[in-house]
PDB file of C-alpha atoms in Angstrom:
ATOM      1  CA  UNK A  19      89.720  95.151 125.955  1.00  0.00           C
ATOM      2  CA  UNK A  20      92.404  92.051 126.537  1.00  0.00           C
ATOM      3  CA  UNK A  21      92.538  92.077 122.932  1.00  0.00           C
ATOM      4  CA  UNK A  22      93.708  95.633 122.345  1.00  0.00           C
ATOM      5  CA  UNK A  23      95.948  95.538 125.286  1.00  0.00           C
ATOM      6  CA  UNK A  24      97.426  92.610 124.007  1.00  0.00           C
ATOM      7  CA  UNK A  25      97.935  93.978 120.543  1.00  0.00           C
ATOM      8  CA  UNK A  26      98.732  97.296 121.756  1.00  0.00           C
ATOM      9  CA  UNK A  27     101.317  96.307 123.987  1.00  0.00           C
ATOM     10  CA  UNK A  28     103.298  93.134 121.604  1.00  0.00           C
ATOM     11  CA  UNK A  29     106.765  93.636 121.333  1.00  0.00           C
ATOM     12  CA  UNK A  30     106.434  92.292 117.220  1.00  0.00           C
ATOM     13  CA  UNK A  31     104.352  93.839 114.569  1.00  0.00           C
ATOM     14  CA  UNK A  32     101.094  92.029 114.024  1.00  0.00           C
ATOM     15  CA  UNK A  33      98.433  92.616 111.268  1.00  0.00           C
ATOM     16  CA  UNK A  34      95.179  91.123 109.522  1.00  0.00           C
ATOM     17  CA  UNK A  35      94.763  91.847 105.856  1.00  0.00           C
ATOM     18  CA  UNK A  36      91.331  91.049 104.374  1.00  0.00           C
ATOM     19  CA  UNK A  37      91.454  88.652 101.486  1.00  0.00           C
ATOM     20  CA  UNK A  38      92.075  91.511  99.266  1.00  0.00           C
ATOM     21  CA  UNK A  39      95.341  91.529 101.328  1.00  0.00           C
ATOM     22  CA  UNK A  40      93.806  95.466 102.339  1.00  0.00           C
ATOM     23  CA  UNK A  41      95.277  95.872 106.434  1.00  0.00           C
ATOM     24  CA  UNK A  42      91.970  95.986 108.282  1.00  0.00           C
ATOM     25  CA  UNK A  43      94.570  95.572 111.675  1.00  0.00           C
ATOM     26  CA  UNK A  44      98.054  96.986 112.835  1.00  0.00           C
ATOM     27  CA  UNK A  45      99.413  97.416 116.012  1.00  0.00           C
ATOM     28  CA  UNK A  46     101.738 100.257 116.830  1.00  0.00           C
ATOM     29  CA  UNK A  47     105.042  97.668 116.781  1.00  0.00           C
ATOM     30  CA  UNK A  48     103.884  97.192 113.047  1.00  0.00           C
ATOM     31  CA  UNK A  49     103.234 100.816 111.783  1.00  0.00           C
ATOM     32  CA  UNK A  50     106.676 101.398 113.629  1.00  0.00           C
ATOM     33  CA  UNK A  51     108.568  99.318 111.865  1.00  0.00           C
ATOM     34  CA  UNK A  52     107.051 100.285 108.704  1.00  0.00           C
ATOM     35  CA  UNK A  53     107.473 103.954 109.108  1.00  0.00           C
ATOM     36  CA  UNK A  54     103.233 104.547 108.273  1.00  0.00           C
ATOM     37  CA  UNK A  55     101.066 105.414 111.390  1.00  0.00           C
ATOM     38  CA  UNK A  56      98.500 102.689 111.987  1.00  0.00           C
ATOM     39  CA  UNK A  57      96.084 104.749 110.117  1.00  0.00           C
ATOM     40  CA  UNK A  58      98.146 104.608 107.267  1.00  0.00           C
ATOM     41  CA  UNK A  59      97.940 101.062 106.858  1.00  0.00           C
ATOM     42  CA  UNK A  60      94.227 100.658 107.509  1.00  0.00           C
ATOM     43  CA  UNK A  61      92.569  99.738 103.658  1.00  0.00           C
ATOM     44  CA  UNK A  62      95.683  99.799 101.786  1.00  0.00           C
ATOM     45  CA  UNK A  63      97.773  96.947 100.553  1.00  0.00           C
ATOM     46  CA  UNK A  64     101.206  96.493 101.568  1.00  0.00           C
ATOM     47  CA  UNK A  65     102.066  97.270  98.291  1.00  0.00           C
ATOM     48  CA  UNK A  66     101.045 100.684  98.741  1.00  0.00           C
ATOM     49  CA  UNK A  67     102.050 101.331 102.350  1.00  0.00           C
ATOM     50  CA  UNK A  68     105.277 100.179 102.369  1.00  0.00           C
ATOM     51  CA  UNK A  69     106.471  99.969  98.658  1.00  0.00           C
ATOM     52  CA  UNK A  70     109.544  98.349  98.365  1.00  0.00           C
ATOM     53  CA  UNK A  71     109.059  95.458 101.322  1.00  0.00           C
ATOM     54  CA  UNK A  72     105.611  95.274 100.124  1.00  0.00           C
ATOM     55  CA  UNK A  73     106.675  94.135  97.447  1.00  0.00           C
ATOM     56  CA  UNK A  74     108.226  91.347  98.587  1.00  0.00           C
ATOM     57  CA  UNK A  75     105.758  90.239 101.263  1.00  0.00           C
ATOM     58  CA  UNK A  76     102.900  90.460  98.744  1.00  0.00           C
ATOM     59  CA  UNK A  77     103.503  86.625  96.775  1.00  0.00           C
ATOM     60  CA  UNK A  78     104.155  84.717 100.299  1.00  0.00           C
ATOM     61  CA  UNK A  79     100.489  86.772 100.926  1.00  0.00           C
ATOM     62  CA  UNK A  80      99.138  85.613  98.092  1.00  0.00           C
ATOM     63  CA  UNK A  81     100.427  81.946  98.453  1.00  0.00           C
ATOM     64  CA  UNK A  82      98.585  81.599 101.880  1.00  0.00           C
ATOM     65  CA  UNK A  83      95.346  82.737 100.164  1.00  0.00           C
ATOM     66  CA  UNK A  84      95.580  80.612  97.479  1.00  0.00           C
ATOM     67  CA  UNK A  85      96.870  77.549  99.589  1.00  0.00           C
ATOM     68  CA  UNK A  86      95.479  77.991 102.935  1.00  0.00           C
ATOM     69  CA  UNK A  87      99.006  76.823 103.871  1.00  0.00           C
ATOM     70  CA  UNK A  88     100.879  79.144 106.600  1.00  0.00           C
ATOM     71  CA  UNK A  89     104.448  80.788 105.405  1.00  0.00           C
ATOM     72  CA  UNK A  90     106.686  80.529 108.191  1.00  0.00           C
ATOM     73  CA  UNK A  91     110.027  81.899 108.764  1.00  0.00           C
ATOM     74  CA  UNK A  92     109.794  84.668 105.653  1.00  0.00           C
ATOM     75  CA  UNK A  93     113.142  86.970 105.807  1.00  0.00           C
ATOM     76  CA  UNK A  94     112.476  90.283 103.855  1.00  0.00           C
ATOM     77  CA  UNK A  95     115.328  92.792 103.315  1.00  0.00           C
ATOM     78  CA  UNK A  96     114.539  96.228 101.676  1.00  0.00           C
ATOM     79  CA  UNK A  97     115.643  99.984 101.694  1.00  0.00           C
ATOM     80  CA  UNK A  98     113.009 102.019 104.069  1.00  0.00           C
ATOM     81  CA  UNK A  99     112.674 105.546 103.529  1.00  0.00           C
ATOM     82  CA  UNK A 100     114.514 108.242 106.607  1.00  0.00           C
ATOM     83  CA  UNK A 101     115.728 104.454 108.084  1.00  0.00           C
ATOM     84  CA  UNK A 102     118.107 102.830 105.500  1.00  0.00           C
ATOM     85  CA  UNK A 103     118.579  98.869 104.817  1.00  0.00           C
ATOM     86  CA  UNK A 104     115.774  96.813 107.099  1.00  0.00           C
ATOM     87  CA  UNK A 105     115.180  93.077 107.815  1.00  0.00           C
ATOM     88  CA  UNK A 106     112.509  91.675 108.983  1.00  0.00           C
ATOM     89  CA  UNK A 107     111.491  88.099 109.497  1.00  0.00           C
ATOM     90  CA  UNK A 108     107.348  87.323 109.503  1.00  0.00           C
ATOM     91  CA  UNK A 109     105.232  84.737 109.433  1.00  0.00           C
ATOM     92  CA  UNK A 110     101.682  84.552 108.038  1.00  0.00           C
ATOM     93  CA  UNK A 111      98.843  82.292 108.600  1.00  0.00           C
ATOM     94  CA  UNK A 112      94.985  81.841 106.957  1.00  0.00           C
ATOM     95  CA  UNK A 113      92.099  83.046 109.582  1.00  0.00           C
ATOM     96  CA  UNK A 114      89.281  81.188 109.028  1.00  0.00           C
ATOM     97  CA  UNK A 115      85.915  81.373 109.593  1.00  0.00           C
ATOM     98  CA  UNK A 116      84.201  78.562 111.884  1.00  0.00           C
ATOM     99  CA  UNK A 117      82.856  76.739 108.438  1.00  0.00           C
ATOM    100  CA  UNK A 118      86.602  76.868 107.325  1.00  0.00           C
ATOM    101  CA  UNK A 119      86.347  79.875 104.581  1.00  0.00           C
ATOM    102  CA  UNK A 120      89.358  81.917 104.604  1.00  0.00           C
ATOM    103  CA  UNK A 121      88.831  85.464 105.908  1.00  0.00           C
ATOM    104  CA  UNK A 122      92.019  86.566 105.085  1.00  0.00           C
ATOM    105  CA  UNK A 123      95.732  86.398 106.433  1.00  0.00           C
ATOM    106  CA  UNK A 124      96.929  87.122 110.313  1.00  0.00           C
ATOM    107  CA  UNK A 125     100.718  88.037 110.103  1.00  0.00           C
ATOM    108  CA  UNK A 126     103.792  88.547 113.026  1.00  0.00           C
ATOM    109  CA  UNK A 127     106.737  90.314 112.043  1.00  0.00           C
ATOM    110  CA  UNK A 128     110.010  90.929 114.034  1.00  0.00           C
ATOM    111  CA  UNK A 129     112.352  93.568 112.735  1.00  0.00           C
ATOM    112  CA  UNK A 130     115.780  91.375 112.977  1.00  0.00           C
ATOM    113  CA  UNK A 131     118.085  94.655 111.243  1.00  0.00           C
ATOM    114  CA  UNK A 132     120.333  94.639 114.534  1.00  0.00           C
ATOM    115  CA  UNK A 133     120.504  90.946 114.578  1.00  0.00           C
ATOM    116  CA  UNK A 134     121.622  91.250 111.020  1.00  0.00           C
ATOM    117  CA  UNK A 135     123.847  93.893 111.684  1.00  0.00           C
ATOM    118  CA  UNK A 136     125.819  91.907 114.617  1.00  0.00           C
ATOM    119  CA  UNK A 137     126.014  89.151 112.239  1.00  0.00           C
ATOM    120  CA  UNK A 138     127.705  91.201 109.488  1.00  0.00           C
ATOM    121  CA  UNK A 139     129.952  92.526 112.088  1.00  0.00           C
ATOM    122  CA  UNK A 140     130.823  89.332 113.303  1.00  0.00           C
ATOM    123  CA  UNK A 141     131.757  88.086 110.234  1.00  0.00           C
ATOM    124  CA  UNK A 142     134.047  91.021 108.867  1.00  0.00           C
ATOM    125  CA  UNK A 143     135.879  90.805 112.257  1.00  0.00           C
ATOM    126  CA  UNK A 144     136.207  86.766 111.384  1.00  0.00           C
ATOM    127  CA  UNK A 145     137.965  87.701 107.798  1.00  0.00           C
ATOM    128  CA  UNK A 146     139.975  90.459 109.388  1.00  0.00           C
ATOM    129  CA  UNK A 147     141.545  88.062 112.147  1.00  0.00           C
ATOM    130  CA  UNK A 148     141.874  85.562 109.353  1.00  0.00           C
ATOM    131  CA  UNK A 149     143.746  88.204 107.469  1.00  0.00           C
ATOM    132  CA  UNK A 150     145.507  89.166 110.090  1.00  0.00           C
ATOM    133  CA  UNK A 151     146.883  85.456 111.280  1.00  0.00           C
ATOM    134  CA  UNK A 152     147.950  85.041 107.435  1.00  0.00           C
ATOM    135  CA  UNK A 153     150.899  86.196 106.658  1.00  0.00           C
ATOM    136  CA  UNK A 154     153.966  88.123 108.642  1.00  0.00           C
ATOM    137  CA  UNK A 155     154.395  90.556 105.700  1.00  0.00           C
ATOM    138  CA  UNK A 156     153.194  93.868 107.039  1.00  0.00           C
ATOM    139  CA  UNK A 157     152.577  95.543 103.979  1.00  0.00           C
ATOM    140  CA  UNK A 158     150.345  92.396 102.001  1.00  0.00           C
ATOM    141  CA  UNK A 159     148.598  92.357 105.084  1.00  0.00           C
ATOM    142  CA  UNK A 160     147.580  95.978 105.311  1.00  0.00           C
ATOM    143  CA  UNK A 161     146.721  95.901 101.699  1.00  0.00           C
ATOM    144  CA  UNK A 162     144.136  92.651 102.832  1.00  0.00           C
ATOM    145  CA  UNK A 163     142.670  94.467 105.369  1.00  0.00           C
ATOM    146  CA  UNK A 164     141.840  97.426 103.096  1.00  0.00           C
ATOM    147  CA  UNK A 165     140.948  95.035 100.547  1.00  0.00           C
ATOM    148  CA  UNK A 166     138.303  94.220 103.018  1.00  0.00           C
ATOM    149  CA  UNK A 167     137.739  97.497 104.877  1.00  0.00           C
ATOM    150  CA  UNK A 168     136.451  98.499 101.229  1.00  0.00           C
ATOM    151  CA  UNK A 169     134.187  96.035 100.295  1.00  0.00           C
ATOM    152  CA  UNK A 170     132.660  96.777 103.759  1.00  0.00           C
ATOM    153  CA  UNK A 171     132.477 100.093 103.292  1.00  0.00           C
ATOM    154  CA  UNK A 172     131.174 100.139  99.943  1.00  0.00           C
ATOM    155  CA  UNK A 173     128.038 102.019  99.309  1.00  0.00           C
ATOM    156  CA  UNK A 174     128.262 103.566 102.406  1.00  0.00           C
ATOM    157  CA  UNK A 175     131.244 106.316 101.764  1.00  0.00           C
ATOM    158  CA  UNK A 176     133.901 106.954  99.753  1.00  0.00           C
ATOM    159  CA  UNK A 177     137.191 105.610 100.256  1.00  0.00           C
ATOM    160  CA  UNK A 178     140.334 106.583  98.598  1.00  0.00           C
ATOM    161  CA  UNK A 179     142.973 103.976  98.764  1.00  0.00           C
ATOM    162  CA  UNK A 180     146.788 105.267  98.343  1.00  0.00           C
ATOM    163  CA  UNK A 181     149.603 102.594  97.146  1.00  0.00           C
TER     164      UNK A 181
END
């Protein structure tokens, strides 16, 4: 019962795959950040429940099987479905039986897409002050700023630039 509440209750997404890398646990924090209900997840692959970061997360999976050697620090970026561009960093770890036989691979994943966010934010308001402290001439520095204001805006709307 400490066990579920524990896992039910984690702030960061934790999982067991088998060592057919098949999710045999999820907590909600997981299935969340995935977009799959914990059901969802339960005898499928990564791969399969979440496509595109599966994907990804599948070879640093794979390497702990094969080397019995955690992968700490991972950061995965992908596209999920109804919530647009994700990051998450995880770690994974071999669970082992007492006589040292790998069961399969324990994993903890934090969804870090605000931190990432803040960071990007940070940083265009670092090139627009730079911009900004550059030059006196008003109109090169308005066309630097929307120099920038479209490369930060790219892929996200259209922008028509006049002059």
């Amino acid at each position: 019962a400490l066990l579920e509440a524990l896992l039910g209750s984690a702030p960061v997404g934790l999982f067991f795959l088998d060592a057919e890398l098949r999710y045999v646990r999820v907590n909600e924090a997981l299935a969340e950040m995935n977009g799959v209900p914990v059901e969802g997840h339960l005898g499928r692959r990564p791969d399969e429940v979440a496509p595109e970061l599966g994907r990804h997360s599948v070879s640093y999976l794979r390497r702990v099987l094969k080397t019995g050697e955690p992968e700490t620090e991972v950061e995965l970026e992908w596209d999920a479905p109804g919530l647009g561009r994700r990051y998450l960093l995880g770690s994974y770890y071999p669970v082992r039986r007492p006589d040292g036989e790998i069961l399969g691979v324990g994993g903890v994943a934090l969804d870090i897409t605000e931190r990432k966010r803040g960071e990007r934010a940070l940083l265009f308001m670092a090139e627009a002050s730079e911009l900004l402290a550059s030059t006196l001439d008003v109109e090169e520095t308005l066309g630097r700023i929307a120099g920038l204001v479209v490369r930060a805006l790219a892929g996200q709307c259209i922008v028509d630039r006049i002059g």
